Structure formats: structure tokens, C-alpha cells
């Protein structure tokens, strides 16, 4: 006996997914005019730099430390990976602060703001494990200096910065997977709720600005 569509869990999941995020929201072909503002660009730059991080990191993971330390092309990809991480954190900080001052949690977007903040927090140990996985003097210095902080926090026995195998596994598998999963959830929430609009200017203030009758004009007139 075939399972009816009403009792099928796949049909229920599909209907719930389409109801929560219709195709016109998931892949919109138009955006509001205010999205053209420069502050909205930093979210896209964060995604672009993350894509470069994943691509260059995949190549480095496939080739190994001997390649990225002793060959010219390995140095090149190692530098691309490093500077894409630097760019990722730079533009993501601007993105977070910009959305903070825009109160991006307005209009039921609390989960959007939370997932963005968690992405930043998870990316920090991901970068740390990358630094201590370099297999050079910098990695040794960072790991030996940071191990005391881990011990003081009470997680030194679980997160051993001097263990290359553990740090490398965290860096190329667990933490990147967590970052990508949270970013996907963040993007889906943005698609569902839409991009947060700028604050509305009160009609009286807007009209006064257009007429040139701001506070300075009133003071000069008196």
C-alpha cells in the first residue's frame, strides 16, 4: 500500500518549507531601492571573501603543509587564504556595526541579527585554529602563548592548542562547517524577512529640510 500524500513526511516538509520561504522570496528578481546604499554592500563582500577562503583553504588542505611552505605556488595560495580571512573579518565587522546602528532586529528580524552575530563569534576560533595550524614559528608562538588563556578558561583539556592534529581538524572541518551552516541559515532568514529598511524620517522634519527651514534657518530668521 502506498503512503498517501497527506501522510507523507516529505510532502509535509515541502509544504512547510514553501510556506515559510516561497520561491519568489528565496530567489527574488527585485530589491527595494534603498539596497543600493553602500552599507548593504558589506554583507555581499563578507560572502565573497568567505567563498575565497573556502576555495583557497580546500586547495591548501589537499596539498598539505610541505606544499604551502616550500613552493612558490603554495606561498601564493597561502597568502590568498590569509588575506581573504583578513578581508572577511574587516568587512564583517563593518557589516555588523552597520546593522547594529540600523537596528537590524526590527520587524521580526531578531533571528537574522542573532545568526549574524553567532557567525562572527564562531569565525574567531576558526581563525585561531588556522593560525596555530601553519606549522611555522608563528604557529608555535601563538599556540604556546594562547594555551594559558585556554587553561584559565577551563577548556585547555578539550581545546589543546599545542595539538596540531586537533587544531587542524577543527580548522578544516568542524568550525568551517559550522560557519557555513550558520551563514546559510542567516541568508535564508534574510530572504524570508527581507533586507532591513532604513529608519523613516518624520514627515515634518523631511518637509522642513526640503524647504530649507531647519533649526539654522529659524535661528537666522529670528
Coordinates of N, CA and C in Angstrom, one line a residue:
X1 N 0.9 -1.2 0.0 CA 0.0 0.0 0.0 C 0.9 1.2 0.0
X2 N 0.6 2.1 -0.9 CA 1.4 3.4 -1.0 C 0.9 4.4 0.1
X3 N 1.9 5.1 0.5 CA 1.6 6.1 1.5 C 0.9 7.3 0.9
X4 N -0.2 7.8 1.4 CA -0.9 8.9 0.8 C -0.1 10.2 1.0
X5 N -0.3 11.2 0.1 CA 0.4 12.4 0.2 C 0.2 13.1 1.5
X6 N -1.0 13.0 2.1 CA -1.3 13.7 3.4 C -0.4 13.1 4.5
X7 N -0.1 11.8 4.4 CA 0.7 11.1 5.5 C 2.2 11.1 5.2
X8 N 2.6 11.6 4.0 CA 4.0 11.6 3.6 C 4.7 12.7 4.3
X9 N 5.8 12.3 5.0 CA 6.6 13.3 5.7 C 7.3 14.3 4.7
X10 N 7.7 13.7 3.5 CA 8.4 14.6 2.5 C 7.4 15.7 2.0
X11 N 6.2 15.3 1.8 CA 5.2 16.3 1.4 C 5.0 17.4 2.5
X12 N 4.9 16.9 3.7 CA 4.8 17.9 4.8 C 5.9 18.8 4.9
X13 N 7.2 18.3 4.8 CA 8.3 19.1 4.8 C 8.4 20.1 3.7
X14 N 8.0 19.6 2.5 CA 7.9 20.5 1.3 C 6.9 21.6 1.5
X15 N 5.7 21.3 2.0 CA 4.7 22.3 2.1 C 5.1 23.3 3.2
X16 N 5.7 22.8 4.3 CA 6.2 23.8 5.3 C 7.3 24.7 4.8
X17 N 8.2 24.1 4.1 CA 9.3 24.9 3.5 C 8.9 26.0 2.6
X18 N 8.0 25.6 1.7 CA 7.4 26.5 0.7 C 6.6 27.6 1.4
X19 N 5.9 27.2 2.4 CA 5.1 28.2 3.2 C 5.9 29.2 3.9
X20 N 7.0 28.7 4.5 CA 7.9 29.6 5.2 C 8.8 30.5 4.3
X21 N 9.2 29.9 3.2 CA 10.0 30.7 2.2 C 9.6 30.4 0.8
X22 N 8.6 31.1 0.3 CA 8.1 30.9 -1.1 C 9.3 31.2 -2.1
X23 N 9.2 30.6 -3.3 CA 10.2 30.8 -4.3 C 10.5 32.2 -4.6
X24 N 9.4 33.1 -4.6 CA 9.7 34.5 -5.0 C 10.5 35.2 -3.9
X25 N 10.5 34.7 -2.7 CA 11.3 35.3 -1.6 C 12.7 34.6 -1.6
X26 N 12.7 33.3 -1.9 CA 14.0 32.6 -1.9 C 14.9 33.1 -3.0
X27 N 14.4 33.4 -4.2 CA 15.2 33.8 -5.3 C 14.5 35.1 -5.9
X28 N 14.5 36.2 -5.3 CA 13.8 37.4 -5.8 C 14.6 38.0 -7.0
X29 N 13.8 38.6 -7.9 CA 14.4 39.3 -9.0 C 14.4 40.8 -8.9
X30 N 13.9 41.3 -7.7 CA 13.9 42.7 -7.5 C 14.2 43.0 -6.0
X31 N 14.8 44.1 -5.8 CA 15.1 44.5 -4.4 C 14.7 46.0 -4.2
X32 N 14.4 46.4 -3.0 CA 14.0 47.8 -2.7 C 15.1 48.7 -3.1
X33 N 14.7 50.0 -3.4 CA 15.7 50.9 -3.9 C 16.8 51.3 -2.9
X34 N 16.4 51.1 -1.6 CA 17.4 51.5 -0.6 C 18.6 50.5 -0.5
X35 N 18.4 49.3 -1.1 CA 19.5 48.3 -1.1 C 20.7 48.9 -1.9
X36 N 20.5 49.9 -2.7 CA 21.6 50.4 -3.5 C 22.6 51.2 -2.6
X37 N 22.3 51.5 -1.3 CA 23.2 52.2 -0.4 C 24.4 51.3 -0.2
X38 N 25.6 52.0 0.1 CA 26.8 51.3 0.2 C 26.9 50.5 1.5
X39 N 26.1 50.8 2.5 CA 26.2 50.0 3.7 C 25.7 48.5 3.5
X40 N 24.9 48.3 2.5 CA 24.4 47.0 2.2 C 25.4 46.1 1.5
X41 N 26.5 46.8 1.0 CA 27.5 46.1 0.2 C 28.3 45.1 1.0
X42 N 28.5 45.5 2.3 CA 29.4 44.7 3.1 C 29.0 43.3 3.4
X43 N 27.7 43.1 3.4 CA 27.2 41.7 3.6 C 27.6 40.8 2.4
X44 N 27.5 41.4 1.2 CA 27.9 40.6 0.0 C 29.4 40.4 0.0
X45 N 30.2 41.5 0.4 CA 31.6 41.3 0.5 C 32.0 40.2 1.5
X46 N 31.3 40.1 2.6 CA 31.6 39.1 3.5 C 31.4 37.7 2.9
X47 N 30.3 37.5 2.2 CA 30.1 36.2 1.5 C 31.1 36.0 0.4
X48 N 31.5 37.0 -0.3 CA 32.5 36.8 -1.4 C 33.9 36.4 -0.8
X49 N 34.3 37.1 0.3 CA 35.5 36.7 0.9 C 35.5 35.3 1.5
X50 N 34.3 34.9 2.1 CA 34.2 33.6 2.6 C 34.3 32.5 1.5
X51 N 33.8 32.8 0.3 CA 33.9 31.9 -0.8 C 35.4 31.7 -1.2
X52 N 36.2 32.8 -1.2 CA 37.6 32.7 -1.5 C 38.3 31.9 -0.4
X53 N 37.9 32.1 0.9 CA 38.5 31.4 2.0 C 38.3 29.9 1.8
X54 N 37.1 29.5 1.5 CA 36.8 28.1 1.3 C 37.5 27.5 0.1
X55 N 37.6 28.2 -1.0 CA 38.2 27.7 -2.2 C 39.8 27.5 -1.9
X56 N 40.4 28.6 -1.4 CA 41.8 28.5 -1.2 C 42.2 27.6 -0.1
X57 N 41.3 27.5 1.0 CA 41.6 26.6 2.0 C 41.4 25.1 1.6
X58 N 40.5 24.8 0.7 CA 40.4 23.5 0.2 C 41.6 23.1 -0.6
X59 N 42.2 24.0 -1.4 CA 43.4 23.7 -2.1 C 44.6 23.4 -1.1
X60 N 44.7 24.3 -0.1 CA 45.8 24.1 0.9 C 45.6 22.8 1.6
X61 N 44.4 22.4 2.0 CA 44.2 21.2 2.7 C 44.5 19.9 1.8
X62 N 44.3 20.0 0.6 CA 44.6 18.9 -0.3 C 46.1 18.7 -0.5
X63 N 46.8 19.8 -0.5 CA 48.3 19.8 -0.8 C 49.1 19.6 0.4
X64 N 48.7 20.2 1.6 CA 49.5 19.9 2.8 C 50.5 21.0 3.1
X65 N 51.0 20.9 4.4 CA 52.0 22.0 4.8 C 53.3 22.0 4.0
X66 N 53.8 20.9 3.6 CA 55.0 20.9 2.8 C 54.9 21.7 1.5
X67 N 53.7 21.7 0.9 CA 53.5 22.4 -0.3 C 53.4 23.9 -0.1
X68 N 52.6 24.3 1.0 CA 52.4 25.8 1.1 C 53.6 26.5 1.8
X69 N 54.6 25.7 2.3 CA 55.8 26.3 2.9 C 57.0 26.3 2.0
X70 N 57.0 25.4 1.0 CA 58.3 25.3 0.3 C 58.1 25.4 -1.2
X71 N 57.0 25.8 -1.7 CA 56.8 26.0 -3.2 C 56.2 27.4 -3.4
X72 N 56.6 28.0 -4.5 CA 56.1 29.4 -4.8 C 54.6 29.4 -4.9
X73 N 54.0 28.5 -5.6 CA 52.5 28.5 -5.8 C 51.8 28.2 -4.5
X74 N 52.5 27.4 -3.6 CA 52.0 27.2 -2.3 C 52.0 28.4 -1.5
X75 N 53.0 29.2 -1.5 CA 53.1 30.5 -0.8 C 52.0 31.4 -1.4
X76 N 51.7 31.4 -2.7 CA 50.7 32.2 -3.3 C 49.3 31.9 -2.7
X77 N 49.0 30.6 -2.7 CA 47.6 30.3 -2.2 C 47.6 30.5 -0.6
X78 N 48.7 30.3 0.0 CA 48.7 30.5 1.5 C 48.4 32.0 1.7
X79 N 49.0 32.9 0.9 CA 48.8 34.3 1.1 C 47.3 34.7 0.7
X80 N 46.8 34.1 -0.3 CA 45.4 34.4 -0.7 C 44.5 34.0 0.5
X81 N 44.8 32.8 1.1 CA 43.9 32.3 2.2 C 44.0 33.3 3.4
X82 N 45.2 33.7 3.7 CA 45.4 34.6 4.8 C 44.7 36.0 4.6
X83 N 44.9 36.6 3.4 CA 44.4 37.9 3.2 C 42.9 37.9 3.0
X84 N 42.3 36.8 2.5 CA 40.9 36.7 2.4 C 40.2 36.6 3.8
X85 N 41.0 35.9 4.7 CA 40.5 35.9 6.1 C 40.5 37.3 6.7
X86 N 41.6 38.0 6.5 CA 41.7 39.4 7.0 C 40.5 40.3 6.4
X87 N 40.3 40.1 5.1 CA 39.2 40.9 4.5 C 37.9 40.4 5.0
X88 N 37.7 39.2 5.2 CA 36.4 38.6 5.8 C 36.1 39.3 7.1
X89 N 37.1 39.3 8.0 CA 36.8 39.9 9.3 C 36.6 41.4 9.2
X90 N 37.4 42.1 8.3 CA 37.2 43.5 8.2 C 35.8 43.9 7.7
X91 N 35.4 43.3 6.6 CA 34.1 43.7 6.1 C 32.9 43.2 7.0
X92 N 33.2 42.0 7.7 CA 32.1 41.5 8.5 C 31.9 42.4 9.8
X93 N 33.0 43.0 10.3 CA 32.9 43.9 11.4 C 32.1 45.2 11.0
X94 N 32.4 45.7 9.8 CA 31.6 46.8 9.3 C 30.2 46.5 9.1
X95 N 29.9 45.3 8.6 CA 28.6 44.8 8.3 C 27.8 44.7 9.7
X96 N 28.4 44.2 10.7 CA 27.8 44.0 12.0 C 27.5 45.4 12.6
X97 N 28.5 46.3 12.6 CA 28.3 47.6 13.2 C 27.2 48.4 12.4
X98 N 27.3 48.3 11.1 CA 26.3 49.0 10.3 C 24.9 48.5 10.6
X99 N 24.7 47.2 10.7 CA 23.4 46.7 11.0 C 23.0 47.0 12.5
X100 N 24.0 47.1 13.4 CA 23.7 47.4 14.8 C 23.1 48.8 14.8
X101 N 23.7 49.8 14.2 CA 23.2 51.2 14.2 C 21.9 51.3 13.4
X102 N 21.7 50.4 12.5 CA 20.4 50.4 11.7 C 19.3 49.6 12.5
X103 N 19.7 49.0 13.6 CA 18.7 48.2 14.4 C 18.1 47.1 13.5
X104 N 19.0 46.3 13.0 CA 18.6 45.3 12.1 C 17.7 44.2 12.6
X105 N 17.4 44.2 13.9 CA 16.5 43.3 14.5 C 15.0 43.8 14.4
X106 N 14.8 44.9 13.8 CA 13.4 45.5 13.7 C 12.6 44.6 12.7
X107 N 11.3 44.6 12.9 CA 10.4 43.9 12.0 C 10.5 42.4 12.1
X108 N 10.7 41.9 13.3 CA 10.7 40.5 13.5 C 12.0 39.8 13.0
X109 N 13.1 40.6 12.9 CA 14.4 40.1 12.3 C 15.4 39.8 13.4
X110 N 14.9 39.5 14.6 CA 15.8 39.1 15.7 C 16.7 38.0 15.4
X111 N 16.1 36.9 14.8 CA 16.9 35.7 14.4 C 18.0 36.1 13.4
X112 N 17.7 37.0 12.5 CA 18.7 37.4 11.5 C 19.9 38.0 12.2
X113 N 19.7 38.9 13.1 CA 20.8 39.6 13.8 C 21.5 38.5 14.7
X114 N 20.8 37.6 15.3 CA 21.5 36.7 16.2 C 22.4 35.7 15.4
X115 N 21.9 35.2 14.3 CA 22.7 34.3 13.4 C 23.9 35.0 12.9
X116 N 23.8 36.3 12.5 CA 25.0 37.1 12.1 C 26.0 37.2 13.1
X117 N 25.6 37.5 14.4 CA 26.5 37.7 15.5 C 27.2 36.4 15.8
X118 N 26.4 35.3 15.8 CA 27.0 34.0 16.1 C 28.0 33.6 15.0
X119 N 27.8 33.9 13.8 CA 28.7 33.7 12.7 C 30.1 34.3 13.0
X120 N 30.0 35.6 13.5 CA 31.3 36.3 13.8 C 32.0 35.6 15.0
X121 N 31.2 35.1 16.0 CA 31.8 34.5 17.2 C 32.4 33.2 16.8
X122 N 31.8 32.4 16.0 CA 32.3 31.1 15.6 C 33.5 31.2 14.7
X123 N 33.6 32.3 13.9 CA 34.7 32.5 13.0 C 36.0 32.9 13.7
X124 N 35.9 33.4 15.0 CA 37.1 33.7 15.7 C 37.9 32.5 16.1
X125 N 37.3 31.4 16.7 CA 38.2 30.2 16.9 C 38.5 29.5 15.6
X126 N 37.8 29.7 14.6 CA 38.1 29.1 13.3 C 39.4 29.8 12.8
X127 N 39.5 31.1 12.9 CA 40.8 31.8 12.5 C 41.9 31.4 13.5
X128 N 41.7 31.3 14.8 CA 42.7 30.9 15.7 C 43.3 29.6 15.4
X129 N 42.4 28.6 15.1 CA 43.0 27.3 14.8 C 43.7 27.3 13.5
X130 N 43.4 28.2 12.6 CA 44.1 28.3 11.4 C 45.5 28.9 11.6
X131 N 45.6 29.9 12.5 CA 46.9 30.4 12.8 C 47.9 29.4 13.4
X132 N 47.3 28.6 14.4 CA 48.2 27.6 15.0 C 48.4 26.3 14.2
X133 N 47.8 26.3 13.0 CA 48.0 25.1 12.1 C 49.0 25.4 11.0
X134 N 49.6 26.6 11.1 CA 50.5 26.9 10.0 C 51.8 26.1 9.9
X135 N 52.2 25.5 11.1 CA 53.4 24.7 11.2 C 54.7 25.5 10.9
X136 N 54.7 26.7 11.5 CA 55.9 27.5 11.4 C 56.1 28.2 12.8
X137 N 57.1 29.1 12.9 CA 57.4 29.7 14.2 C 56.2 30.6 14.7
X138 N 55.5 31.2 13.8 CA 54.3 32.0 14.2 C 53.3 31.1 14.9
X139 N 53.0 29.9 14.3 CA 52.1 29.0 14.9 C 52.5 28.5 16.3
X140 N 53.8 28.2 16.4 CA 54.3 27.8 17.7 C 54.2 28.9 18.8
X141 N 54.5 30.1 18.4 CA 54.4 31.2 19.3 C 53.0 31.5 19.7
X142 N 52.1 31.5 18.8 CA 50.7 31.8 19.1 C 50.1 30.7 20.0
X143 N 50.4 29.4 19.6 CA 49.8 28.3 20.4 C 50.4 28.3 21.8
X144 N 51.7 28.5 22.0 CA 52.2 28.5 23.4 C 51.7 29.7 24.2
X145 N 51.5 30.8 23.6 CA 51.0 32.0 24.3 C 49.6 31.9 24.6
X146 N 48.8 31.3 23.7 CA 47.4 31.2 23.9 C 46.9 30.0 24.8
X147 N 47.8 29.0 25.0 CA 47.4 27.9 25.7 C 47.0 28.2 27.2
X148 N 47.7 29.2 27.7 CA 47.4 29.7 29.1 C 46.0 30.2 29.2
X149 N 45.6 31.0 28.2 CA 44.2 31.5 28.2 C 43.2 30.4 28.1
X150 N 43.5 29.3 27.3 CA 42.6 28.2 27.3 C 42.5 27.5 28.6
X151 N 43.7 27.3 29.3 CA 43.7 26.7 30.6 C 43.0 27.5 31.6
X152 N 43.2 28.8 31.6 CA 42.5 29.7 32.5 C 41.0 29.7 32.3
X153 N 40.5 29.5 31.1 CA 39.1 29.4 30.8 C 38.5 28.0 31.2
X154 N 39.4 27.1 31.5 CA 38.9 25.8 31.9 C 38.6 24.8 30.7
X155 N 39.1 25.2 29.5 CA 38.8 24.3 28.4 C 40.1 23.8 27.7
X156 N 41.2 24.0 28.5 CA 42.5 23.5 27.9 C 42.6 22.0 27.7
X157 N 41.9 21.2 28.4 CA 41.9 19.8 28.2 C 41.1 19.4 27.0
X158 N 40.2 20.2 26.6 CA 39.3 19.9 25.5 C 39.8 20.6 24.2
X159 N 40.4 21.7 24.4 CA 40.9 22.5 23.2 C 42.3 22.8 23.4
X160 N 43.2 21.8 22.9 CA 44.6 21.8 23.2 C 45.3 22.5 22.0
X161 N 45.7 23.7 22.1 CA 46.3 24.5 21.0 C 47.7 23.9 20.6
X162 N 48.3 23.1 21.4 CA 49.6 22.5 21.1 C 49.4 21.2 20.3
X163 N 48.2 20.8 20.1 CA 47.9 19.5 19.4 C 47.6 19.9 17.9
X164 N 48.6 19.7 17.0 CA 48.4 20.1 15.6 C 47.2 19.3 15.0
X165 N 47.1 18.0 15.2 CA 46.1 17.2 14.6 C 44.7 17.7 15.0
X166 N 44.5 18.0 16.3 CA 43.2 18.5 16.8 C 42.9 19.9 16.2
X167 N 43.9 20.8 16.2 CA 43.6 22.1 15.7 C 43.4 22.1 14.2
X168 N 44.1 21.2 13.5 CA 43.9 21.1 12.0 C 42.5 20.6 11.7
X169 N 42.1 19.6 12.5 CA 40.7 19.0 12.2 C 39.7 20.0 12.5
X170 N 39.8 20.8 13.6 CA 38.9 21.8 13.9 C 38.8 22.9 12.8
X171 N 40.0 23.2 12.3 CA 40.1 24.3 11.3 C 39.6 24.0 9.9
X172 N 39.8 22.8 9.5 CA 39.4 22.4 8.1 C 38.1 21.7 8.0
X173 N 37.5 21.3 9.2 CA 36.3 20.5 9.1 C 35.2 21.1 10.0
X174 N 35.3 21.0 11.3 CA 34.2 21.3 12.2 C 33.8 22.8 12.2
X175 N 34.8 23.6 12.5 CA 34.4 25.1 12.6 C 34.0 25.7 11.2
X176 N 34.7 25.4 10.1 CA 34.2 25.9 8.8 C 32.8 25.4 8.5
X177 N 32.5 24.1 8.8 CA 31.1 23.6 8.6 C 30.1 24.3 9.4
X178 N 30.5 24.7 10.6 CA 29.6 25.4 11.5 C 29.4 26.8 10.9
X179 N 30.4 27.5 10.5 CA 30.3 28.8 9.9 C 29.4 28.8 8.7
X180 N 29.7 27.9 7.8 CA 28.9 27.8 6.5 C 27.4 27.5 6.8
X181 N 27.1 26.6 7.8 CA 25.8 26.3 8.1 C 25.0 27.5 8.7
X182 N 25.7 28.2 9.6 CA 25.0 29.4 10.2 C 24.9 30.5 9.1
X183 N 25.8 30.6 8.2 CA 25.7 31.6 7.2 C 24.5 31.3 6.3
X184 N 24.3 30.0 5.9 CA 23.2 29.6 5.1 C 21.9 29.9 5.8
X185 N 21.8 29.6 7.1 CA 20.6 30.0 7.8 C 20.4 31.5 7.9
X186 N 21.5 32.2 8.0 CA 21.4 33.7 8.0 C 20.8 34.2 6.7
X187 N 21.3 33.7 5.6 CA 20.8 34.1 4.3 C 19.4 33.8 4.1
X188 N 19.0 32.6 4.5 CA 17.6 32.2 4.4 C 16.7 33.1 5.2
X189 N 17.1 33.5 6.4 CA 16.3 34.3 7.2 C 16.2 35.7 6.6
X190 N 17.3 36.2 5.9 CA 17.3 37.5 5.2 C 16.3 37.4 4.1
X191 N 16.3 36.3 3.4 CA 15.3 36.1 2.3 C 13.9 36.1 2.8
X192 N 13.7 35.5 3.9 CA 12.4 35.3 4.4 C 11.8 36.7 4.9
X193 N 12.6 37.4 5.7 CA 12.1 38.7 6.3 C 12.4 39.9 5.4
X194 N 13.3 39.7 4.4 CA 13.7 40.9 3.6 C 14.8 41.7 4.3
X195 N 15.5 42.5 3.5 CA 16.5 43.4 4.0 C 15.9 44.5 4.8
X196 N 16.6 44.7 6.0 CA 16.0 45.7 6.9 C 16.0 47.1 6.3
X197 N 14.9 47.8 6.3 CA 14.9 49.2 5.7 C 15.5 50.2 6.6
X198 N 15.9 51.3 6.0 CA 16.5 52.4 6.9 C 15.4 53.0 7.7
X199 N 15.8 53.8 8.7 CA 14.8 54.4 9.6 C 14.0 55.4 8.8
X200 N 12.7 55.5 9.1 CA 11.9 56.5 8.4 C 12.1 57.9 9.0
X201 N 12.2 58.9 8.1 CA 12.4 60.3 8.6 C 11.0 60.8 8.8
X202 N 10.7 61.5 9.9 CA 9.4 62.1 10.2 C 9.0 63.1 9.1
X203 N 7.7 63.1 8.8 CA 7.3 63.9 7.6 C 7.6 65.4 7.9
X204 N 7.4 65.9 9.1 CA 7.7 67.3 9.4 C 9.1 67.7 9.2
X205 N 10.0 66.8 9.7 CA 11.5 67.0 9.5 C 11.8 67.0 8.0
X206 N 11.3 66.0 7.3 CA 11.6 65.9 5.9 C 11.1 67.1 5.1
X207 N 9.9 67.6 5.4 CA 9.4 68.8 4.7 C 10.2 70.1 5.1
X208 N 10.6 70.2 6.4 CA 11.5 71.3 6.8 C 12.8 71.3 6.1
X209 N 13.4 70.1 5.9 CA 14.7 70.0 5.2 C 14.5 70.4 3.7
X210 N 13.4 70.0 3.1 CA 13.2 70.4 1.7 C 13.0 71.9 1.5
X211 N 12.3 72.5 2.5 CA 12.0 73.9 2.4 C 13.2 74.8 2.9
X212 N 14.2 74.2 3.5 CA 15.3 74.9 4.0 C 15.0 75.6 5.3
X213 N 14.0 75.1 6.0 CA 13.6 75.8 7.2 C 14.0 74.9 8.4
X214 N 15.2 74.5 8.4 CA 15.8 73.7 9.6 C 16.0 74.6 10.7
X215 N 16.6 74.1 11.8 CA 16.9 74.9 13.0 C 17.8 76.1 12.7
X216 N 18.8 75.9 11.8 CA 19.7 77.0 11.5 C 18.9 78.2 10.8
X217 N 18.0 77.8 9.9 CA 17.2 78.8 9.2 C 16.3 79.6 10.1
X218 N 15.7 78.8 11.1 CA 14.8 79.5 12.0 C 15.6 80.5 12.9
X219 N 16.8 80.1 13.3 CA 17.6 80.9 14.2 C 18.0 82.2 13.5
X220 N 18.4 82.0 12.2 CA 18.8 83.2 11.4 C 17.7 84.2 11.1
X221 N 16.5 83.6 11.0 CA 15.3 84.4 10.7 C 14.9 85.2 11.9
X222 N 15.1 84.7 13.1 CA 14.8 85.4 14.3 C 15.8 86.5 14.7

